[in-house]
Coordinates of C-alpha atoms in Angstrom, one line a residue:
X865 CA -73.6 -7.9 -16.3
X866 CA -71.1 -5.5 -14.5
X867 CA -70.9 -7.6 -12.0
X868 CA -70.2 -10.9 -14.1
X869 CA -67.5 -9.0 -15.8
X870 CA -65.7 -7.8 -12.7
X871 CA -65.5 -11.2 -11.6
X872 CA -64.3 -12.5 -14.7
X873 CA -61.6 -10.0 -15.1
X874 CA -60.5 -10.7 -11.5
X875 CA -60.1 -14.3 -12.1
X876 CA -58.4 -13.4 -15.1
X877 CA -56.0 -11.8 -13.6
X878 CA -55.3 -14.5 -11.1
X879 CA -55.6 -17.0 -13.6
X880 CA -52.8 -15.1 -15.5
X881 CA -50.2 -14.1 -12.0
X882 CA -50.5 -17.9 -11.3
X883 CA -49.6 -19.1 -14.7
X884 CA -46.9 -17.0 -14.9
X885 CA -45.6 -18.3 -11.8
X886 CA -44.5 -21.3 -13.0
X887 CA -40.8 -22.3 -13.5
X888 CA -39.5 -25.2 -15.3
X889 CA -35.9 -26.9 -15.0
X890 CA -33.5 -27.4 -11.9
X891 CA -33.8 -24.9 -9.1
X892 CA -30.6 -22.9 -8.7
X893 CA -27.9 -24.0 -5.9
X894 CA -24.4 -22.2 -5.1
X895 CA -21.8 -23.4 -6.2
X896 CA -20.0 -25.8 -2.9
X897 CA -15.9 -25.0 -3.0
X898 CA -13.6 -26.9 -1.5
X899 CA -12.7 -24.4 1.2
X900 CA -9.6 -25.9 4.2
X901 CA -10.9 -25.1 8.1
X902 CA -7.9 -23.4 8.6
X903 CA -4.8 -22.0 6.6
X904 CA -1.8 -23.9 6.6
X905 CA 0.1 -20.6 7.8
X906 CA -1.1 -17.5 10.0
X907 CA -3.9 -17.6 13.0
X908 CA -7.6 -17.1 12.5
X909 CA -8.4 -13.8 14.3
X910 CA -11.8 -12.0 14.0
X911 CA -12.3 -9.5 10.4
X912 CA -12.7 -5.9 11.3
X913 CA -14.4 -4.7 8.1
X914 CA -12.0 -1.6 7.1
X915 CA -11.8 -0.9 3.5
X916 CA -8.9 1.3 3.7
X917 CA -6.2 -0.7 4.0
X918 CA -4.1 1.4 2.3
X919 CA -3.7 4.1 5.5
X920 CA -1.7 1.3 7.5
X921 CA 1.4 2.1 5.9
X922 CA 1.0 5.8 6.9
X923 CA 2.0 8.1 3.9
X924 CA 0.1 10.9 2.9
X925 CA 1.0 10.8 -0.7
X926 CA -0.4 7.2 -1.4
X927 CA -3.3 7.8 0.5
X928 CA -3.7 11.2 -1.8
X929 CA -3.0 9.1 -5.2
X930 CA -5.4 6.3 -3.9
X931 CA -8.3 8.4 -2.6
X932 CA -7.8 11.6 -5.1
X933 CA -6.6 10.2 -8.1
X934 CA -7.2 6.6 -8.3
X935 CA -11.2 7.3 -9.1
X936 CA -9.9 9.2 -12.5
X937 CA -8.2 5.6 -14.0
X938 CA -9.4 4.8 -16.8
X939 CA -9.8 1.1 -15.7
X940 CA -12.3 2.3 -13.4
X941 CA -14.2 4.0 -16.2
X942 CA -14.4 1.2 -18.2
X943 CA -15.8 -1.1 -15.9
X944 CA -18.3 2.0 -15.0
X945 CA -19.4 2.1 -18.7
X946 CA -19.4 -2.1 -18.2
X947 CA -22.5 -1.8 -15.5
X948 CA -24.2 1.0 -17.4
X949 CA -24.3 -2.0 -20.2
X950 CA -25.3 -4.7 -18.0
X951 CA -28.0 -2.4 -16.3
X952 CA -29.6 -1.2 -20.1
X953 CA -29.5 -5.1 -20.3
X954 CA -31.5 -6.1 -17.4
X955 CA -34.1 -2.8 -18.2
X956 CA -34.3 -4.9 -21.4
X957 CA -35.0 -8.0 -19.6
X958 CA -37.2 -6.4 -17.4
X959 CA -39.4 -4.6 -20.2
X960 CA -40.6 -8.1 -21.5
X961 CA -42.6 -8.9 -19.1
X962 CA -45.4 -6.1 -19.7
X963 CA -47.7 -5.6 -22.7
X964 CA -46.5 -3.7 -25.8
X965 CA -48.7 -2.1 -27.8
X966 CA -48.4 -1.6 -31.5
X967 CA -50.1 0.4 -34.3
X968 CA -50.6 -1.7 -37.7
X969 CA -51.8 -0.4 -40.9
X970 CA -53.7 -3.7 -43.1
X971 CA -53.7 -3.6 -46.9
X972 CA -56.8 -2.0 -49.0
X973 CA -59.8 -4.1 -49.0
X974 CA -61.5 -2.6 -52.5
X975 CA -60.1 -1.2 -55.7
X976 CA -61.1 2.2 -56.9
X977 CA -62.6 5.2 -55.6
X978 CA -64.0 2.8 -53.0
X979 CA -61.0 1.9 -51.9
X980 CA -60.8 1.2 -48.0
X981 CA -58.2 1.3 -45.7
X982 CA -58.0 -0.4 -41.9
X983 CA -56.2 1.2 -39.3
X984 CA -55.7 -0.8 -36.2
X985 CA -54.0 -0.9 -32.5
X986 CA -53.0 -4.7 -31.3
X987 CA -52.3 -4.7 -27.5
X988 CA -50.7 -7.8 -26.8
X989 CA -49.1 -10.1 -23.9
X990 CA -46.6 -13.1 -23.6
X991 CA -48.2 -15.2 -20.9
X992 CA -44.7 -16.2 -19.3
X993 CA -46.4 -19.7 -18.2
X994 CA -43.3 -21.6 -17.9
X995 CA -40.7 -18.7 -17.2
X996 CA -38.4 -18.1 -20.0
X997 CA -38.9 -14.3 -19.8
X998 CA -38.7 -14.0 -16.0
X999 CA -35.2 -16.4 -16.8
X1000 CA -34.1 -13.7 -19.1
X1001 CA -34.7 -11.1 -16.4
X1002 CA -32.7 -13.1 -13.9
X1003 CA -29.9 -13.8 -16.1
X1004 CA -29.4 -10.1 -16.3
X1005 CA -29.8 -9.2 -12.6
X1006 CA -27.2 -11.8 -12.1
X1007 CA -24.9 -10.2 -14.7
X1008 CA -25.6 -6.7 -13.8
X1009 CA -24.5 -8.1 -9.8
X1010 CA -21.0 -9.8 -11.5
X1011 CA -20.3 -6.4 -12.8
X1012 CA -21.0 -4.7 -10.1
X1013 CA -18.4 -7.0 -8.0
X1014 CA -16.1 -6.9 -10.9
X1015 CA -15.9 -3.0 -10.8
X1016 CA -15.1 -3.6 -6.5
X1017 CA -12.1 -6.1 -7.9
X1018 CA -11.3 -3.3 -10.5
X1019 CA -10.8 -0.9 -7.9
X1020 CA -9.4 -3.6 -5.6
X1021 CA -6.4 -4.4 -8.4
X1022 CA -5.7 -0.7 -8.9
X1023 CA -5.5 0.5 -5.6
X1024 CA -3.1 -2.7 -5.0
X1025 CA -1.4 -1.4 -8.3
X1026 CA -1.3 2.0 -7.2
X1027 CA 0.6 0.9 -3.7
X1028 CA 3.1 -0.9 -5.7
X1029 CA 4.2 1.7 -7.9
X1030 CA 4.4 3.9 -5.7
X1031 CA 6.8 1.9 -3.3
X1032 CA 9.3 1.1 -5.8
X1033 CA 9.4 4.7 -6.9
X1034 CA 10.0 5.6 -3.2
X1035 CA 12.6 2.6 -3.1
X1036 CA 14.3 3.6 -6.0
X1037 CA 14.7 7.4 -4.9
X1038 CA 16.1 5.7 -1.8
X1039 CA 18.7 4.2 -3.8
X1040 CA 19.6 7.5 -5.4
X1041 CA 19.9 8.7 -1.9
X1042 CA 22.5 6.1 -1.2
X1043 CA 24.3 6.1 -4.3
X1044 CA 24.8 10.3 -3.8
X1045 CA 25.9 10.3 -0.4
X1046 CA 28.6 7.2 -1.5
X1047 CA 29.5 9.8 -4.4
X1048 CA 30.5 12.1 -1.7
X1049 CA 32.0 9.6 0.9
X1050 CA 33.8 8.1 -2.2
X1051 CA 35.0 11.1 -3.5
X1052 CA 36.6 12.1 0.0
X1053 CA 38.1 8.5 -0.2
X1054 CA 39.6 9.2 -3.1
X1055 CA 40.8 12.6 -2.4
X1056 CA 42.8 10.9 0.2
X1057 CA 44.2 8.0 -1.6
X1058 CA 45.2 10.8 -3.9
X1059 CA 47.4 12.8 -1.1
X1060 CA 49.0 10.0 0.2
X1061 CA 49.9 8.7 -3.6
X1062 CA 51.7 12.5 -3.8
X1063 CA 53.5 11.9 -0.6
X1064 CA 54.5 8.5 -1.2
X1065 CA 52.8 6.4 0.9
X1066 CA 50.2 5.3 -1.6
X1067 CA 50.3 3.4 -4.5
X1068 CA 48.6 3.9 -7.6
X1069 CA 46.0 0.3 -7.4
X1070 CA 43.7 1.8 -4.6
X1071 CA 43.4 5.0 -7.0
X1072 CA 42.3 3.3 -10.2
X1073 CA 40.3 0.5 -7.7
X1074 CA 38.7 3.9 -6.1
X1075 CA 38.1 5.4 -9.3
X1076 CA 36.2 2.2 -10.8
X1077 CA 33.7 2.0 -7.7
X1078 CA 33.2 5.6 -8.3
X1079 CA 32.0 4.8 -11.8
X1080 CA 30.4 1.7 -11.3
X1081 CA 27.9 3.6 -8.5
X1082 CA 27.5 6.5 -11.4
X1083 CA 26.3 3.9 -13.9
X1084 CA 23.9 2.6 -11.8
X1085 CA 23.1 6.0 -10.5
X1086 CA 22.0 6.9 -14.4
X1087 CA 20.1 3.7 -14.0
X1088 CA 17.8 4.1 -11.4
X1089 CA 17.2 8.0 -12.4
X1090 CA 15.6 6.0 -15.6
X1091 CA 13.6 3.7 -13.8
X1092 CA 12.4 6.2 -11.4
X1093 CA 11.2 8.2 -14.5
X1094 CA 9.7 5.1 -15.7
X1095 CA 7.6 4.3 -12.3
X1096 CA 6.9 7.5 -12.1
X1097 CA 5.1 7.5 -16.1
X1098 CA 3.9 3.7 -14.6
X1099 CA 1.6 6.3 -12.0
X1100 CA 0.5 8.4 -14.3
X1101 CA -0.8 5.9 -16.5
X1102 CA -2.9 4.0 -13.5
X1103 CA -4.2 7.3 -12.4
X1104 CA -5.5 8.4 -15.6
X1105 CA -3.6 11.3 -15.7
X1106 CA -0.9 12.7 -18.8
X1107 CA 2.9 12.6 -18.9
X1108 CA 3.9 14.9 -16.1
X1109 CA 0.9 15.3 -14.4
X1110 CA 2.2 13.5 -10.4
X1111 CA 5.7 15.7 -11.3
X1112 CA 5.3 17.9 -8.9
X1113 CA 3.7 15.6 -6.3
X1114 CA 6.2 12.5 -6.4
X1115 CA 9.7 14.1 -7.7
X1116 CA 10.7 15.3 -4.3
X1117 CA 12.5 12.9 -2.4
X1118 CA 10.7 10.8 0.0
X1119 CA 11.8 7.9 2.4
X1120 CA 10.1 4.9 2.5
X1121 CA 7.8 4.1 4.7
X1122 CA 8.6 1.6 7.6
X1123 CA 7.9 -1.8 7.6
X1124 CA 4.0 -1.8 8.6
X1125 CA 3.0 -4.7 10.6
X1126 CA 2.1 -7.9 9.5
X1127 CA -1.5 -9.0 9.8
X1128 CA -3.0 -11.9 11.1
X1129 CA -5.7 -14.3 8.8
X1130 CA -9.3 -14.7 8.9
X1131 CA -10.8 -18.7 8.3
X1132 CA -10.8 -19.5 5.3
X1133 CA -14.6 -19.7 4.0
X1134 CA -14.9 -15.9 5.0
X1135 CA -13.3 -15.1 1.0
X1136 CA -16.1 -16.1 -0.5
X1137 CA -18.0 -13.3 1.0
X1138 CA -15.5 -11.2 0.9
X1139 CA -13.3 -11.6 -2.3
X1140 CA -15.0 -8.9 -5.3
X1141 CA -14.1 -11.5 -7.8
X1142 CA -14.9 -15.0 -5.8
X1143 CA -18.8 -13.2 -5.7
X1144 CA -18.4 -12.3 -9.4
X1145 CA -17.7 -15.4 -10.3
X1146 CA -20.4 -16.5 -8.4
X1147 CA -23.2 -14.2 -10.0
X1148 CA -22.0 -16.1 -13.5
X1149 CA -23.1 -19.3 -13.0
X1150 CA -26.3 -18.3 -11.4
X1151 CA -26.7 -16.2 -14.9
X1152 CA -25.9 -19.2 -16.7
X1153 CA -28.5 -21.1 -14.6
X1154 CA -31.1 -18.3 -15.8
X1155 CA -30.1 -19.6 -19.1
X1156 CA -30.6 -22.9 -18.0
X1157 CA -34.0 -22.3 -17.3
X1158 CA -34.6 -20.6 -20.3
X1159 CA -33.5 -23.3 -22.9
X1160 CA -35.8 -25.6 -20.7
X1161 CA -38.5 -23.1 -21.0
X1162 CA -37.7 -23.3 -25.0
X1163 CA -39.5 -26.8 -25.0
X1164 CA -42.7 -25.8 -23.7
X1165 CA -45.9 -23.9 -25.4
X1166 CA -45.9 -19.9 -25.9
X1167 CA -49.5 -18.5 -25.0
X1168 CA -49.8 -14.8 -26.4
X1169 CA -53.3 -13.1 -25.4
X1170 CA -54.1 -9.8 -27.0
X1171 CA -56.6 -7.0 -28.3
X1172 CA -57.4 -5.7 -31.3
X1173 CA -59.3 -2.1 -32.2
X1174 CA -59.6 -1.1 -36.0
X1175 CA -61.2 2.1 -37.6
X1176 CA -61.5 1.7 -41.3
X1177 CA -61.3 4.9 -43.9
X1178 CA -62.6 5.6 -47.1
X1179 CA -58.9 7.2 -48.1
X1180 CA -59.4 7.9 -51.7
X1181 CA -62.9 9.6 -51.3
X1182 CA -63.9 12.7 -49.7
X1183 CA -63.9 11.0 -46.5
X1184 CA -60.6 11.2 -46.7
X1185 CA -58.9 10.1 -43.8
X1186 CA -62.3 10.1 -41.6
X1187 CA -62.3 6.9 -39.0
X1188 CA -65.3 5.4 -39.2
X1189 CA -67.0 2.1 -38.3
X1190 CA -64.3 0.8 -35.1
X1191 CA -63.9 -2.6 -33.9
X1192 CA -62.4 -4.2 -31.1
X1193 CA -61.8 -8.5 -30.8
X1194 CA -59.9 -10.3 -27.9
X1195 CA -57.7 -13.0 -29.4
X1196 CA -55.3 -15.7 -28.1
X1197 CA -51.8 -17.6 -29.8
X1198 CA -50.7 -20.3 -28.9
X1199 CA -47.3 -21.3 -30.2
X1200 CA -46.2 -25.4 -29.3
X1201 CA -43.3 -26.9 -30.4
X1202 CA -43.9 -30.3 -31.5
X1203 CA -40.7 -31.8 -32.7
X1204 CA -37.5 -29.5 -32.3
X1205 CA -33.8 -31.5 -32.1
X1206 CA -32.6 -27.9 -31.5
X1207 CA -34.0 -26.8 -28.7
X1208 CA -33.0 -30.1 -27.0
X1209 CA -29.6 -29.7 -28.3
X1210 CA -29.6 -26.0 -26.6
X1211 CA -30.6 -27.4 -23.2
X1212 CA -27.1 -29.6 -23.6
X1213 CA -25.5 -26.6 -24.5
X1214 CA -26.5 -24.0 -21.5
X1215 CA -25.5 -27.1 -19.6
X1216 CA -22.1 -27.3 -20.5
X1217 CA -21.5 -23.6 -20.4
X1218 CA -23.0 -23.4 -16.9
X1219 CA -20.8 -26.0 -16.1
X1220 CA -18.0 -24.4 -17.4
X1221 CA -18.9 -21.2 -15.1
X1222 CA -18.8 -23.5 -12.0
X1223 CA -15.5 -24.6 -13.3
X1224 CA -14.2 -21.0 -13.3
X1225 CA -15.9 -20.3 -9.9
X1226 CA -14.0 -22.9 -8.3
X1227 CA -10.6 -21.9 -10.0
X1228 CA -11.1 -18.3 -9.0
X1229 CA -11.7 -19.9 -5.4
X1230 CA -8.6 -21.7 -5.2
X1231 CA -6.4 -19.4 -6.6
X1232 CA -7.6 -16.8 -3.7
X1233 CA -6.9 -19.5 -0.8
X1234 CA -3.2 -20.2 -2.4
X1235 CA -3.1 -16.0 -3.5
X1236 CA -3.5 -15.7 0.6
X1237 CA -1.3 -18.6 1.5
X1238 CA 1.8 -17.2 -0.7
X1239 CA 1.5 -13.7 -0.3
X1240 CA 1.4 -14.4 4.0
X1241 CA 4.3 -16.7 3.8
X1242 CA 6.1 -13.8 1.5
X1243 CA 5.2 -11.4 4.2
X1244 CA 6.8 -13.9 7.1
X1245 CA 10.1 -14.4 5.3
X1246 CA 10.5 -11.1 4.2
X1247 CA 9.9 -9.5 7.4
X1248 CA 12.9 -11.4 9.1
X1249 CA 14.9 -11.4 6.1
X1250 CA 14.9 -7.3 6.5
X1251 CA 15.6 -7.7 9.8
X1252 CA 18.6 -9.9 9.2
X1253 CA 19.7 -7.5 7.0
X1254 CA 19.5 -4.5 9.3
X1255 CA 21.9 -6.3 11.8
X1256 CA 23.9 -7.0 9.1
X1257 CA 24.6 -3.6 7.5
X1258 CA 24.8 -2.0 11.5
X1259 CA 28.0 -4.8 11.8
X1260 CA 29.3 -4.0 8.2
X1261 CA 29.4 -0.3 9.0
X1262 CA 31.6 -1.5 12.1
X1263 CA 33.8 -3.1 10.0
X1264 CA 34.0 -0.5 7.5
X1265 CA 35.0 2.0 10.1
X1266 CA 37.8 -0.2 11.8
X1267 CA 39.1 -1.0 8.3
X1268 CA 39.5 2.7 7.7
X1269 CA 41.1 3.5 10.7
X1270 CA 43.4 1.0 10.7
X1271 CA 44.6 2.0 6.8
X1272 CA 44.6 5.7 8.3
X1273 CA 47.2 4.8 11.0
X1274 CA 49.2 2.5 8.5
X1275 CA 48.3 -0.9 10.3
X1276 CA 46.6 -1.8 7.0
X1277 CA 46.4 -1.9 2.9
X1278 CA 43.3 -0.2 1.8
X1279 CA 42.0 -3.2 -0.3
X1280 CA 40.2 -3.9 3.5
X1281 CA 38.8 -0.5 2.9
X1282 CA 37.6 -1.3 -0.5
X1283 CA 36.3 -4.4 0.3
X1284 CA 34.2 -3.0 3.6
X1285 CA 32.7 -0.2 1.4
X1286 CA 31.2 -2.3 -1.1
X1287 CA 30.2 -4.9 1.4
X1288 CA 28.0 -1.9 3.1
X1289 CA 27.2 -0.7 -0.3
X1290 CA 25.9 -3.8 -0.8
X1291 CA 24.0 -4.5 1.9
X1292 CA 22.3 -0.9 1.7
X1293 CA 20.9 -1.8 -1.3
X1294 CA 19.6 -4.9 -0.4
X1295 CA 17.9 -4.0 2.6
X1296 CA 16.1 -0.9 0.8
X1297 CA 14.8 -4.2 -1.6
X1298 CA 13.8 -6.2 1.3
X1299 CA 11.8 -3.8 2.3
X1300 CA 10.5 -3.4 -0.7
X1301 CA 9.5 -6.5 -1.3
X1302 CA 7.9 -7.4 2.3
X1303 CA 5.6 -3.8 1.5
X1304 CA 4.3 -5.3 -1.7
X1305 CA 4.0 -9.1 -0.5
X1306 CA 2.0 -7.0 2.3
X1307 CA 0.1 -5.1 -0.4
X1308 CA -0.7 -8.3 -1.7
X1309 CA -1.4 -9.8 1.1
X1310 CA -4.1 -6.8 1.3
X1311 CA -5.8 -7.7 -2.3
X1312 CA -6.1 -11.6 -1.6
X1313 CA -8.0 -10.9 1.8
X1314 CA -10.2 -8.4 0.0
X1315 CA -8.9 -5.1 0.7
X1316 CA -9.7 -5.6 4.4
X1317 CA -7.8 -5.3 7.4
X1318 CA -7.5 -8.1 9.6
X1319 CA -6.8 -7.9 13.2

């Protein structure tokens, strides 16, 4: 006998791990994006896999407020408390595939002093024969994976974020740089125009004219000290830290880094491995494939086995509460739907939503290849546009200093002087922008290639 039921039980058991091997509905394939051989601009060069991209521009401070201060954002927590969601989810998930076990208590069987009650313990267990459970399981592996690579594009974004910030609070303490030492230059300027007005060989135009650059460079001076005030709140806030908390680190005057070299590109198909958000988006449909599955797996019959053990009380006696008389029965459910317009309407509806995901996966894909495209043609122009500006303002200063000169020795009115001053003012400024903006179309650059560097 001990031998029949040894063999029965193992057949059992295979009997029940083959059953619940089954799957029904469509096997799961990637998603295929159009992805071009090559991009339109750059060279394919090999990856080198170097997550700190950040280090290229060679300034401790961002490296300190990326790698020290950047983990305390608050966006970073939240898509933290996102995964510990997603990974209760899937222990969910996970937990339905193994017997529960469950203590009942029936209703009295007699009237009386005779009056009986059953205690009893049901063991039971969802045969997943056609594999909506193990769907359910996969479904939230797949979203626990998304959020995992959504966190590594949270992080991405910030640290991007972070970068920018920080360069235009650098640029715009530049330009309060500038706009004191022409303060001083201007004042001296002025000073003179002022002798020479006393000794009569000024008049009074190239005072007044003196006097309203003066100002004009003071209002704009009051300007940027509020938008470096701003930028540097802007820091604070992605850092996750208080209103004057980066004070002391970022208030001291800085100069900006130089123009860090531009990178070359990778083929094209390599974002889809590489891209935090491209594998995100990914992990989405295949969760909405799991759901798929499981609408299908709606249609089919629900086999629950299970095992019942009762003791049975005389409660209102002076037995009371003694077990007596246990029982045990194996019993089996079985749960088909026959006719059920909903469940065929939900296989319609996980159909359209995974479509929808694939949708979304292909959007996310494009906008990375034209993300890459823009940013690297930014890079490009702004690069020689800097450096077109750079020759530019070394002539201007040229010109400034002959037009000085000359009105020093009397050869010339000092509205050449004027004019060469704000030229180079001019120019100053918008050479401390182009820099600017070739860092962050760089930055950029950075977060469309996935945060690595390419060489």
């Amino acid at each position: 006998m001990k031998g029949r039921f040894g063999y029965r039980s193992a057949f059992l058991g295979v009997l029940i791990v083959f059953l619940t091997s089954c799957t029904v509905g469509p096997n799961y394939t990637p998603p295929q994006a159009r992805v071009p051989a090559k991009w339109q601009h750059g060279t394919a060069k090999k990856i080198i896999s170097y997550g700190n991209w950040w280090r290229h521009f060679h300034d401790p401070v961002l490296n300190k407020l990326i790698e020290q201060k950047a983990p305390y954002s608050l966006n970073v927590q939240i898509a933290e408390a996102r995964i510990e969601a997603a990974r209760s989810l899937y222990k969910a998930a996970y937990a339905q595939l193994f017997p529960e076990l469950t203590a009942n208590v029936f209703p009295p069987n007699a009237t009386g002093v005779d009056l009986a009650q059953v205690y009893g313990l049901f063991a039971t267990f969802d045969i997943d024969l056609f594999g909506k459970k193990r769907a359910a399981k996969q479904k939230a592996q797949e979203n626990l994976a998304a959020e995992l690579a959504e966190k590594e594009f949270t992080i991405l974004k910030l640290q991007a974020e972070i970068a920018t910030a920080y360069f235009s609070l650098r640029e715009l303490q530049a330009k309060l740089r500038i706009l004191r030492n022409n303060k001083i230059a201007n004042n001296k300027i002025l000073h003179m125009l002022q002798s020479n007005y006393h000794k009569g060989t000024a008049n009074y135009i190239g005072i007044a004219q003196q006097k309203s650059l003066i100002e004009t460079e003071l209002a704009n001076k009051e300007r940027n000290k509020a938008l470096e005030i701003a930028m540097l709140q802007q820091l604070e806030l992605l850092t996750g830290n208080g209103p004057g908390a980066l004070t002391k680190l970022l208030h001291r005057y800085r100069p900006m880094p130089p123009m860090a070299p531009l990178i070359n590109l990778t083929v094209p198909s390599e974002l889809l491995t590489r891209r935090p958000d491209i594998i995100a988006a990914e992990k989405r449909v295949a969760a909405a494939h799991a759901d798929l599955q499981a609408a299908w797996a709606d249609l089919f019959p629900k086999i629950t086995l299970g095992w019942l053990l009762a003791w049975q009380t005389q409660a209102l006696t002076t037995n009371l509460l003694s077990l007596t008389g246990s029982q045990s029965a194996f019993f089996g459910l079985l749960d088909a739907p026959l006719l059920s317009l909903r469940l065929a309407k939900m296989i319609d509806v996980r159909k359209r939503e995974k479509a929808l995901t694939v949708l979304l996966y292909e959007m996310t894909v494009l906008n990375a290849l034209h993300e890459v495209e823009i940013q690297y043609n930014y890079c490009k122009h702004y690069r020689l546009g800097a450096q077109h500006l750079q020759r530019a303002l070394t002539h201007k200063r040229v010109v400034f200093d002959v037009a000085r000169d000359s009105y020093k020795k009397g050869v010339a009115d000092f509205n050449g002087v004027l004019l060469a001053e704000e030229d180079m003012n001019r120019l100053q400024m918008a050479y401390t922008h182009q820099v600017l903006a070739y860092q962050i179309a760089l930055i950029n650059l950075y977060k469309a290639l996935g945060g690595d560097v390419v060489k």
